[in-house]
CSV table of C-alpha atoms in Angstrom, one decimal:
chain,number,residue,atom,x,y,z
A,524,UNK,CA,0.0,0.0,0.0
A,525,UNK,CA,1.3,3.6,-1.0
A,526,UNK,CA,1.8,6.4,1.1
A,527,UNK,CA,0.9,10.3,0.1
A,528,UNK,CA,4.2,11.6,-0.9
A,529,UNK,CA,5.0,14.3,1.8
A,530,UNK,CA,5.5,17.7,0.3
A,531,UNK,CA,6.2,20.2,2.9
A,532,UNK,CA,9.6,20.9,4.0
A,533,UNK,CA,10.8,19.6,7.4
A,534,UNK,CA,12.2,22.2,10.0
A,535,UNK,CA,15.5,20.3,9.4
A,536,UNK,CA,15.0,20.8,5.8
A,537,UNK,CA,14.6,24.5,6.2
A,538,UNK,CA,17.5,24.9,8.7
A,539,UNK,CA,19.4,23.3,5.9
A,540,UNK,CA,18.4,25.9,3.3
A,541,UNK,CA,18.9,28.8,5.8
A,542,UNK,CA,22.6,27.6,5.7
A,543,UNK,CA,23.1,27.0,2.0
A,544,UNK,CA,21.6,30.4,1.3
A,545,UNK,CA,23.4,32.5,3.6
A,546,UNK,CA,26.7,30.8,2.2
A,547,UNK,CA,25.9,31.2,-1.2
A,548,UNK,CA,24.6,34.8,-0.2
A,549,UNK,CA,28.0,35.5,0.5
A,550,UNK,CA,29.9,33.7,-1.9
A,551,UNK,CA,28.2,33.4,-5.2
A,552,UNK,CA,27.5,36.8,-6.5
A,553,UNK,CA,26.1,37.2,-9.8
A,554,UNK,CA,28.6,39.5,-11.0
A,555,UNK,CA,31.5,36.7,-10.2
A,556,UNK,CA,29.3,33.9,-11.6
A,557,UNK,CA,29.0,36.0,-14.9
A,558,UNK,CA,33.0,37.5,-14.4
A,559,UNK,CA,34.1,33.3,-13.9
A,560,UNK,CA,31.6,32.4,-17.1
A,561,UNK,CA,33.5,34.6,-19.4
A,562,UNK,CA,36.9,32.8,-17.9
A,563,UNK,CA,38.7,29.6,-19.2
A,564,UNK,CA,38.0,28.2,-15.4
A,565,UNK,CA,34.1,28.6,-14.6
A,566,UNK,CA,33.7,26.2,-11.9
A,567,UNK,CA,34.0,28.0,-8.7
A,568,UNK,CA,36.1,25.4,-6.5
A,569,UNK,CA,36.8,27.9,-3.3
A,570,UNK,CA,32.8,27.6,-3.0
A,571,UNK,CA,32.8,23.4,-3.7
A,572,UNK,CA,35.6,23.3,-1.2
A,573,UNK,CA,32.7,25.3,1.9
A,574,UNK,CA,30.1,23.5,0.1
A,575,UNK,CA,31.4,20.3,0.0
A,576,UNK,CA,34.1,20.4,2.6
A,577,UNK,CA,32.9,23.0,5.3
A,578,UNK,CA,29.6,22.6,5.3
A,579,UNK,CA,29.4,18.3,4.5
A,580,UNK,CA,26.9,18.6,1.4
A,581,UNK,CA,29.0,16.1,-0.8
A,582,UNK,CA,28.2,13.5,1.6
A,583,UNK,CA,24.2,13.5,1.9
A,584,UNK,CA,23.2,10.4,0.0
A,585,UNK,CA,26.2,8.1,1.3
A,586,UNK,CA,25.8,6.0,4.3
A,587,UNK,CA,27.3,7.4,7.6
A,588,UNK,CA,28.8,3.9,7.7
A,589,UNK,CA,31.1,4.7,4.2
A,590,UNK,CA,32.3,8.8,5.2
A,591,UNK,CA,28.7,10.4,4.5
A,592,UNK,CA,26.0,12.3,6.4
A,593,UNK,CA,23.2,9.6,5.5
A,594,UNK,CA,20.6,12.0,4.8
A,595,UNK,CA,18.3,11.5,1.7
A,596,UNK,CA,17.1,12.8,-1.2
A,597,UNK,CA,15.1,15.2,0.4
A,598,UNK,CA,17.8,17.0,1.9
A,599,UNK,CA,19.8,16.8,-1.2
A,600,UNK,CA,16.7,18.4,-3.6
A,601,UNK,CA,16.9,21.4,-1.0
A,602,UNK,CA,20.5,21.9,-1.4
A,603,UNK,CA,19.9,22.1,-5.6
A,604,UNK,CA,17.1,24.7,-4.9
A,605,UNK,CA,19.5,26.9,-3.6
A,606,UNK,CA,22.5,26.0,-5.8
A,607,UNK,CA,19.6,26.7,-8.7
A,608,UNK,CA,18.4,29.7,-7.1
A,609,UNK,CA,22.4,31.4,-7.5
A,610,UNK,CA,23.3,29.7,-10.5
A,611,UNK,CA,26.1,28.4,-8.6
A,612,UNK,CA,29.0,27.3,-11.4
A,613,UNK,CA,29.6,23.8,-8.7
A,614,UNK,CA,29.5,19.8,-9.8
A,615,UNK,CA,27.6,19.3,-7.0
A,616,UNK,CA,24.7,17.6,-9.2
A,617,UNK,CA,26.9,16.0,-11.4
A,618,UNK,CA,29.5,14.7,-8.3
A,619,UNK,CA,27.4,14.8,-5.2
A,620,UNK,CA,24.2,12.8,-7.2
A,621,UNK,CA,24.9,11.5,-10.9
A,622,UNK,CA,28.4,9.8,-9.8
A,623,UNK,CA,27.8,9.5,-6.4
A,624,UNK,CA,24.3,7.6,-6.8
A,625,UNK,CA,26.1,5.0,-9.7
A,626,UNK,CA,28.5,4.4,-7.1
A,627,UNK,CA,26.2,3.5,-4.5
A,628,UNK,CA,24.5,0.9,-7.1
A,629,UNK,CA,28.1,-0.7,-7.6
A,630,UNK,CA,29.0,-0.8,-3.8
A,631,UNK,CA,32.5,0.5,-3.6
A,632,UNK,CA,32.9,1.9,-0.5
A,633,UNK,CA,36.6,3.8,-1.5
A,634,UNK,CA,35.8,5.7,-3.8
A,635,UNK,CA,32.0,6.7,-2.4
A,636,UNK,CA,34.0,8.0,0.8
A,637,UNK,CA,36.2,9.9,-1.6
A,638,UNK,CA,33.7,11.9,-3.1
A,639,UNK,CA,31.4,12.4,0.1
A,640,UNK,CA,34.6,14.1,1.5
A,641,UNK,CA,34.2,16.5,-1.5
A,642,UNK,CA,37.9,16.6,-1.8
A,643,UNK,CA,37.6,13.7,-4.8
A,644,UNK,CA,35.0,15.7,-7.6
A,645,UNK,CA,33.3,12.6,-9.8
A,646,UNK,CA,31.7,12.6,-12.8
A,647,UNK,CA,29.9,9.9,-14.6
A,648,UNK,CA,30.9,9.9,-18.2
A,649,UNK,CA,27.0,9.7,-20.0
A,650,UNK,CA,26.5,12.7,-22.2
A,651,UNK,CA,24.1,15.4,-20.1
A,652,UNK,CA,21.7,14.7,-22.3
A,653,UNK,CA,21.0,11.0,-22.1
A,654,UNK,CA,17.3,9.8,-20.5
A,655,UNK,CA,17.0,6.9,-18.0
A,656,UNK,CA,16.1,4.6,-20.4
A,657,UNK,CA,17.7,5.6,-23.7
A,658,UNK,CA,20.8,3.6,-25.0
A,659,UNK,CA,24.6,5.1,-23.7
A,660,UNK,CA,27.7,5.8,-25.3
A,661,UNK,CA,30.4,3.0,-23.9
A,662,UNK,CA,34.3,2.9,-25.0
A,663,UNK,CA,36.0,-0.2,-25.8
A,664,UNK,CA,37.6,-2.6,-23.4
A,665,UNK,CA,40.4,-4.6,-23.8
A,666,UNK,CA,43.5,-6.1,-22.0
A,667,UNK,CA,43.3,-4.0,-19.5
A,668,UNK,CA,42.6,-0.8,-20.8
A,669,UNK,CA,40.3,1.3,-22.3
A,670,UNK,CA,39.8,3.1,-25.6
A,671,UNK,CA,37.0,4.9,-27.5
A,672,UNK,CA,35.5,8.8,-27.0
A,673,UNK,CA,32.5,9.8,-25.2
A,674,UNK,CA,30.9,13.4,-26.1
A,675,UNK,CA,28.5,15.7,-23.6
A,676,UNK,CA,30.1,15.2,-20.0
A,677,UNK,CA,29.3,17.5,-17.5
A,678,UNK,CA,31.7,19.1,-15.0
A,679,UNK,CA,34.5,16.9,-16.6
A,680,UNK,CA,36.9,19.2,-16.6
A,681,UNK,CA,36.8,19.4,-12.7
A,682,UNK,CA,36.6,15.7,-12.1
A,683,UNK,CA,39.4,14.3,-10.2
A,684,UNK,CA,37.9,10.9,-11.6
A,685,UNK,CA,35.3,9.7,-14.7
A,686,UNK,CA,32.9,6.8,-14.3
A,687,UNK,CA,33.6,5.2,-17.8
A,688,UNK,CA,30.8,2.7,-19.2
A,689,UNK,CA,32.8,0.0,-21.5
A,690,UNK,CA,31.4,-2.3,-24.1
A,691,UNK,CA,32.1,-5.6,-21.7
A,692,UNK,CA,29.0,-4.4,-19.4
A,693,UNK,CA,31.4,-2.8,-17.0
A,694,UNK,CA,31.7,0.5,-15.0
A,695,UNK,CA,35.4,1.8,-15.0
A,696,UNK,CA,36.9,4.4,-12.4
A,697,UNK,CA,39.3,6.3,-14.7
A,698,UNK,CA,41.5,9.1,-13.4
A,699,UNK,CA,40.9,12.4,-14.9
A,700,UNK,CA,44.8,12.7,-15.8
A,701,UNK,CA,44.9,9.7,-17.9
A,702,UNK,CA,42.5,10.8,-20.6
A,703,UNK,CA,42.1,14.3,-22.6
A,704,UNK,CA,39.2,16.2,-21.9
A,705,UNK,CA,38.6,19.2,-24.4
A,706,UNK,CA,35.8,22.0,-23.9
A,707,UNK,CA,32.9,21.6,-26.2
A,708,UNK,CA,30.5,24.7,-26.8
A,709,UNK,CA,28.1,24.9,-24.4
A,710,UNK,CA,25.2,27.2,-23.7
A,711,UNK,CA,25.3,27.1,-20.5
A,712,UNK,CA,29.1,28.0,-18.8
A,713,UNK,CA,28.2,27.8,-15.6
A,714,UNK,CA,27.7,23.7,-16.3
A,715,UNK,CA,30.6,23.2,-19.1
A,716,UNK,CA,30.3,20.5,-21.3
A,717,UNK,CA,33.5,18.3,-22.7
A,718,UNK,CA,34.6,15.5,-24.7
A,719,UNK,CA,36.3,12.5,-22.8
A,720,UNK,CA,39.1,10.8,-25.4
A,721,UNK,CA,40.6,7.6,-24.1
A,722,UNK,CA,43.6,6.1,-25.8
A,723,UNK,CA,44.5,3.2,-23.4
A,724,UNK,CA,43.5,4.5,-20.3
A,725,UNK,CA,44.2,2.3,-17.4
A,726,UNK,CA,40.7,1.6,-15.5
A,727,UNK,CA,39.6,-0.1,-12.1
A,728,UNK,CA,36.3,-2.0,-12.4
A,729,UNK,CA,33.5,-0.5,-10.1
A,730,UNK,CA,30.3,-2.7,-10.9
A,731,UNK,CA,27.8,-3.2,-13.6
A,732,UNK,CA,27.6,-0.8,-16.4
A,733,UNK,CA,23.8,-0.8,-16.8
A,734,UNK,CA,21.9,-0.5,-13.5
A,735,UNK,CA,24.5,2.3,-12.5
A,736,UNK,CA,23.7,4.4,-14.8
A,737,UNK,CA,19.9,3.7,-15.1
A,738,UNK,CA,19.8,4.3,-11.2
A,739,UNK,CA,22.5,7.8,-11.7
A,740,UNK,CA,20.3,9.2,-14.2
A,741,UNK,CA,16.9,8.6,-12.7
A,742,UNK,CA,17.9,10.5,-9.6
A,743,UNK,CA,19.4,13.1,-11.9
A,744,UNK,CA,16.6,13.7,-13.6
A,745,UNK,CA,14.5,13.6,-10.5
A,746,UNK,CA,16.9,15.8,-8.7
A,747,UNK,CA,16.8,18.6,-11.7
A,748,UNK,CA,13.7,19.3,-10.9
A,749,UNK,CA,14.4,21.0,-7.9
A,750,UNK,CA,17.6,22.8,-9.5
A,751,UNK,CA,14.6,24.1,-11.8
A,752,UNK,CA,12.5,25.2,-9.3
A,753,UNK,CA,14.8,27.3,-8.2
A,754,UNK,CA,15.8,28.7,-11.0
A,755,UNK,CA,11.9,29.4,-12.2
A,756,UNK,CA,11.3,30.6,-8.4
A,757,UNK,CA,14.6,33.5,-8.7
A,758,UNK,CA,13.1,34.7,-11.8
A,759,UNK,CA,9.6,35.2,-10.2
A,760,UNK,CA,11.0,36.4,-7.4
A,761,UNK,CA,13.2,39.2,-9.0
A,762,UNK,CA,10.7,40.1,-11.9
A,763,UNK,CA,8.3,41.0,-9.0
A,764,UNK,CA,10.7,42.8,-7.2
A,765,UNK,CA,11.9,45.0,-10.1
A,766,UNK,CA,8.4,45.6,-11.2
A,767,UNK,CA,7.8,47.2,-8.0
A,768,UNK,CA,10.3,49.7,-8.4
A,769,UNK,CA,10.5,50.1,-12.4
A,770,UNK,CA,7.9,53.0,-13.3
A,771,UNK,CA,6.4,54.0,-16.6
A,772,UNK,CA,4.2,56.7,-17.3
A,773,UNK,CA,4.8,57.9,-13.7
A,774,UNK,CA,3.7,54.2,-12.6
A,775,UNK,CA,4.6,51.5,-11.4
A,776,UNK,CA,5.4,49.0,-14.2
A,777,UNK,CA,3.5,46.0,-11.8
A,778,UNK,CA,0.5,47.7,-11.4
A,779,UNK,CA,-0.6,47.4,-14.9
A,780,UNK,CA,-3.0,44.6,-15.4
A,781,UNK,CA,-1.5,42.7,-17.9
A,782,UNK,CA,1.6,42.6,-16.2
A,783,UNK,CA,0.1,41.2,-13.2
A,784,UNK,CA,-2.4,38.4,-15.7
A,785,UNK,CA,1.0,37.1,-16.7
A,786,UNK,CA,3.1,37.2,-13.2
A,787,UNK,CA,0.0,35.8,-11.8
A,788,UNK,CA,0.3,32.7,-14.2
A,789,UNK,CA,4.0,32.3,-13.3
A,790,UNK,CA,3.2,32.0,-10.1
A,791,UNK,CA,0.6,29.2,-10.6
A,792,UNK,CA,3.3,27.3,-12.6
A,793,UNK,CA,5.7,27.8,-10.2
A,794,UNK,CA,4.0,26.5,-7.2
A,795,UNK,CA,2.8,23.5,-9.2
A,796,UNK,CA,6.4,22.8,-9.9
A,797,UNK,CA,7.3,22.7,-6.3
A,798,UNK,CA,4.7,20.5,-5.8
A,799,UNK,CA,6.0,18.0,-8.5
A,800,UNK,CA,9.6,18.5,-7.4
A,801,UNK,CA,8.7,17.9,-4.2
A,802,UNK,CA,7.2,14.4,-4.9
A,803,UNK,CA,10.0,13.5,-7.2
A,804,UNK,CA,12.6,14.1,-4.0
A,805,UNK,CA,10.6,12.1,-1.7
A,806,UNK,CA,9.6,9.1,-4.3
A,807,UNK,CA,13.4,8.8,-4.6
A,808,UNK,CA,14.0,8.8,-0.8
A,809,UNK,CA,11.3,6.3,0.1
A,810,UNK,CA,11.4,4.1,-3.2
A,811,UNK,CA,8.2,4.3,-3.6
A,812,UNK,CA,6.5,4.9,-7.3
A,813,UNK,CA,10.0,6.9,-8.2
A,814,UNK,CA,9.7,6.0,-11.9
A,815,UNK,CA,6.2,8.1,-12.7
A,816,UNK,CA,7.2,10.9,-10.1
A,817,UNK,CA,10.4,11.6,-11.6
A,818,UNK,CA,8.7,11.3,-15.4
A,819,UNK,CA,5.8,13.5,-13.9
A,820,UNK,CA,8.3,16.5,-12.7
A,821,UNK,CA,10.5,16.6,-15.6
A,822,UNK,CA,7.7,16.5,-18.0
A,823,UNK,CA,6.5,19.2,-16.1
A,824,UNK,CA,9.8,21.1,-15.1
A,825,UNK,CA,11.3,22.0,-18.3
A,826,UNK,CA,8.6,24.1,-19.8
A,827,UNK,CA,8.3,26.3,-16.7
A,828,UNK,CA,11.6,26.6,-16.0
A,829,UNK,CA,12.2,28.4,-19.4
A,830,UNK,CA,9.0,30.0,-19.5
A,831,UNK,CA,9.7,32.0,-15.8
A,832,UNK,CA,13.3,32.8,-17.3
A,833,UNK,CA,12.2,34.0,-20.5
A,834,UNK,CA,9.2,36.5,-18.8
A,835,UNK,CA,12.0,37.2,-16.1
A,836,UNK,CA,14.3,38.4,-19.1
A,837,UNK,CA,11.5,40.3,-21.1
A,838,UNK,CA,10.0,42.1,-17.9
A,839,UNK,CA,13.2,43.2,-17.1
A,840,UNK,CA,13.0,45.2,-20.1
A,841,UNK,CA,16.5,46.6,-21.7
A,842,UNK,CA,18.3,45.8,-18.2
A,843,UNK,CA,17.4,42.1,-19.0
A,844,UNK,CA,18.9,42.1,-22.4
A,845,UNK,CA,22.2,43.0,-21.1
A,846,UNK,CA,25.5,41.0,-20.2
A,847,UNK,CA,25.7,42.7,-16.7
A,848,UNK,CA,22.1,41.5,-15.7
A,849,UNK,CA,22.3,37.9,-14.3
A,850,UNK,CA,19.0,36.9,-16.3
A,851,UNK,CA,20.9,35.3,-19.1
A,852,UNK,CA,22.4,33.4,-16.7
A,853,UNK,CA,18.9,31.3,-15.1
A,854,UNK,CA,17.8,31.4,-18.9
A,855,UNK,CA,20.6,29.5,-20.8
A,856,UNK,CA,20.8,27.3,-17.3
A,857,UNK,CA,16.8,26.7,-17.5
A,858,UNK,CA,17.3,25.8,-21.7
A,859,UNK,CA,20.4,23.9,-21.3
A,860,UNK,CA,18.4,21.7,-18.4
A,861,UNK,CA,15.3,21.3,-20.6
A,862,UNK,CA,17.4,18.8,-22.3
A,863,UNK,CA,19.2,17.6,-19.1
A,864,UNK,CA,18.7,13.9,-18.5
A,865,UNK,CA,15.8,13.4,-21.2
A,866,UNK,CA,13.6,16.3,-22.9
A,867,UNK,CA,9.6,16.9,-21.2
A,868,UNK,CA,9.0,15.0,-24.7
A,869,UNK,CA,10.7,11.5,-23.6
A,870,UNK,CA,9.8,11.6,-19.8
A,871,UNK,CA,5.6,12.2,-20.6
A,872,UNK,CA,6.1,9.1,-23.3
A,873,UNK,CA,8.2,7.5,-20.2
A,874,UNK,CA,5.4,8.2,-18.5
A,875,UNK,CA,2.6,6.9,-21.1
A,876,UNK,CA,3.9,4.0,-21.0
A,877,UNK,CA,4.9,3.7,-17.2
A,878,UNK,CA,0.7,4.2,-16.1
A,879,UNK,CA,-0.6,2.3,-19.3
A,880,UNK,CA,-1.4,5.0,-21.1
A,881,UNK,CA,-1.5,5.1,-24.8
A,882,UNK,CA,0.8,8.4,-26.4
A,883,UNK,CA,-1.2,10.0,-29.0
């Protein structure tokens, strides 16, 4: 028998977010995000280091038993708010979730107390873009070593170690310095993308290729959500705000009415999307019906996401068009994760076919 999936935030929860918020308050101004953006090194590390480090973050899915804090998903979805909310240039998603979670499916304890110490960054080398379900990349194995290329990775070039899937069904722990990562083009700097090339790189066998992954990238894409939500609740947030202040025609620009008709609707989306995030979070803590919340909050998550960026952009009026507003930052952020882990598209025909229903 189910249980309601409990949506309200716990006083622990909210204690938590306190914390992360004054931190990021302090460290993760927009002008530095956008000032580290424009630099060859975009990933702030001196913020990973409080995050992860200081403040024990890296640690929250892994057993207190193997170096972590033995919290849950919860806890962790709160965390990506706030990271979300700042656009904060950190593989904590890609590190403290994606590689961390594919760890805990394989079972090796030394490398999962590496990376909840935060001084060991992982990434799992599937493109960003790859679904749950959908077929991966792998490299070739053979006598030891491993060879092939492997496009899309996130955070690479931070990663102290790769999670390489090879064509033998295994999961490899490479180091970073024995294969060449190269920057690819991404929209969104604050999340770099790069291409792995491995030319007879030495690799330690971790597990099982296939329910690593499937189990990394479900709780990605459940755990995006909330990196969504609050990214769509910042724009809300600040488009209000500004409208309060900007004035037109010796007016304020919010008091017009159709101004208010369309922050009115953002709002409405917004709060549904907590609501969906929410479940997602605590689906993937208890277990229970995790496949159709997760499909339900990033078929749902996307489209708001961009929508609040794109209004938060356009209300801003010229400010919002310019390189010294952060608002470009939360919009490429919000399009670059509407492709994150599977498109809205693939997780509602996920999600067809998860509750029997037929896709048009």
């Amino acid at each position: 028998m189910s249980t309601q999936p409990d949506l309200l935030y716990s006083e622990e929860e909210e204690a938590l977010r306190a914390a992360v918020r004054d931190l990021l308050t302090d460290h993760c101004a927009a002008a530095d995000v956008i000032a580290r953006s424009e630099s060859d090194a975009p990933h702030d590390l001196a913020l990973w280091k409080s995050l992860a480090d200081g403040m024990g973050l890296a640690g929250l899915l892994v057993p207190e038993a193997q170096g972590g804090q033995g919290a849950s998903h919860r806890e962790v979805a709160v965390v990506l708010e706030e990271l979300g909310r700042a656009v904060a240039p950190v593989p904590y998603l890609t590190s403290a979730v994606v590689a961390t979670e594919a760890l805990l499916a394989c079972g090796d304890e030394e490398l999962l107390g590496q990376l909840a110490s935060g001084r060991t960054i992982g990434a799992l080398a599937v493109g960003l873009h790859s679904a749950a379900g959908a077929a991966f990349a792998v490299v070739r194995a053979g006598n030891g070593v491993l060879h092939g290329e492997l496009t899309g990775i996130a955070d690479a070039a931070v990663a102290d170690v790769l999670l390489v899937p090879a064509d033998d069904g295994g999961l490899y722990a490479v180091a970073a310095d024995a294969v060449t990562i190269t920057p690819q083009a991404s929209l969104d700097l604050t999340r770099p993308l790069a291409t792995v090339t491995l030319e007879g790189a030495a690799g330690r066998r971790v597990g099982d290729a296939e329910p690593a992954v499937r189990r990394a990238l479900r709780a990605a894409a459940g755990q995006l959500a909330s990196e969504q939500l609050g990214v769509a609740d910042w724009a809300l947030t600040e488009t209000v705000r500004y409208l309060k202040v900007r004035k037109q025609f010796n007016r304020q620009v919010g008091g017009f009415q159709a101004l208010k008709h369309r922050l009115a609707q953002l709002w409405l989306e917004v709060v549904n999307l907590r609501a969906a995030a929410r479940a997602a979070a605590d689906a993937l803590a208890s277990g229970e019906d995790a496949d159709v919340s997760v499909a339900v909050a990033q078929a749902y998550a996307a489209p708001v996401a961009v929508h609040a960026t794109e209004e938060a952009v356009q209300l801003h009026g010229g400010i919002g068009m310019t390189w010294e507003h952060p608002a470009h930052l939360y919009l490429k952020r919000a399009k670059a994760d509407s492709i994150a882990y599977g498109t809205a598209g693939a997780h509602r025909e996920a999600l067809a076919g998860l509750v029997g229903l037929q896709a048009p």
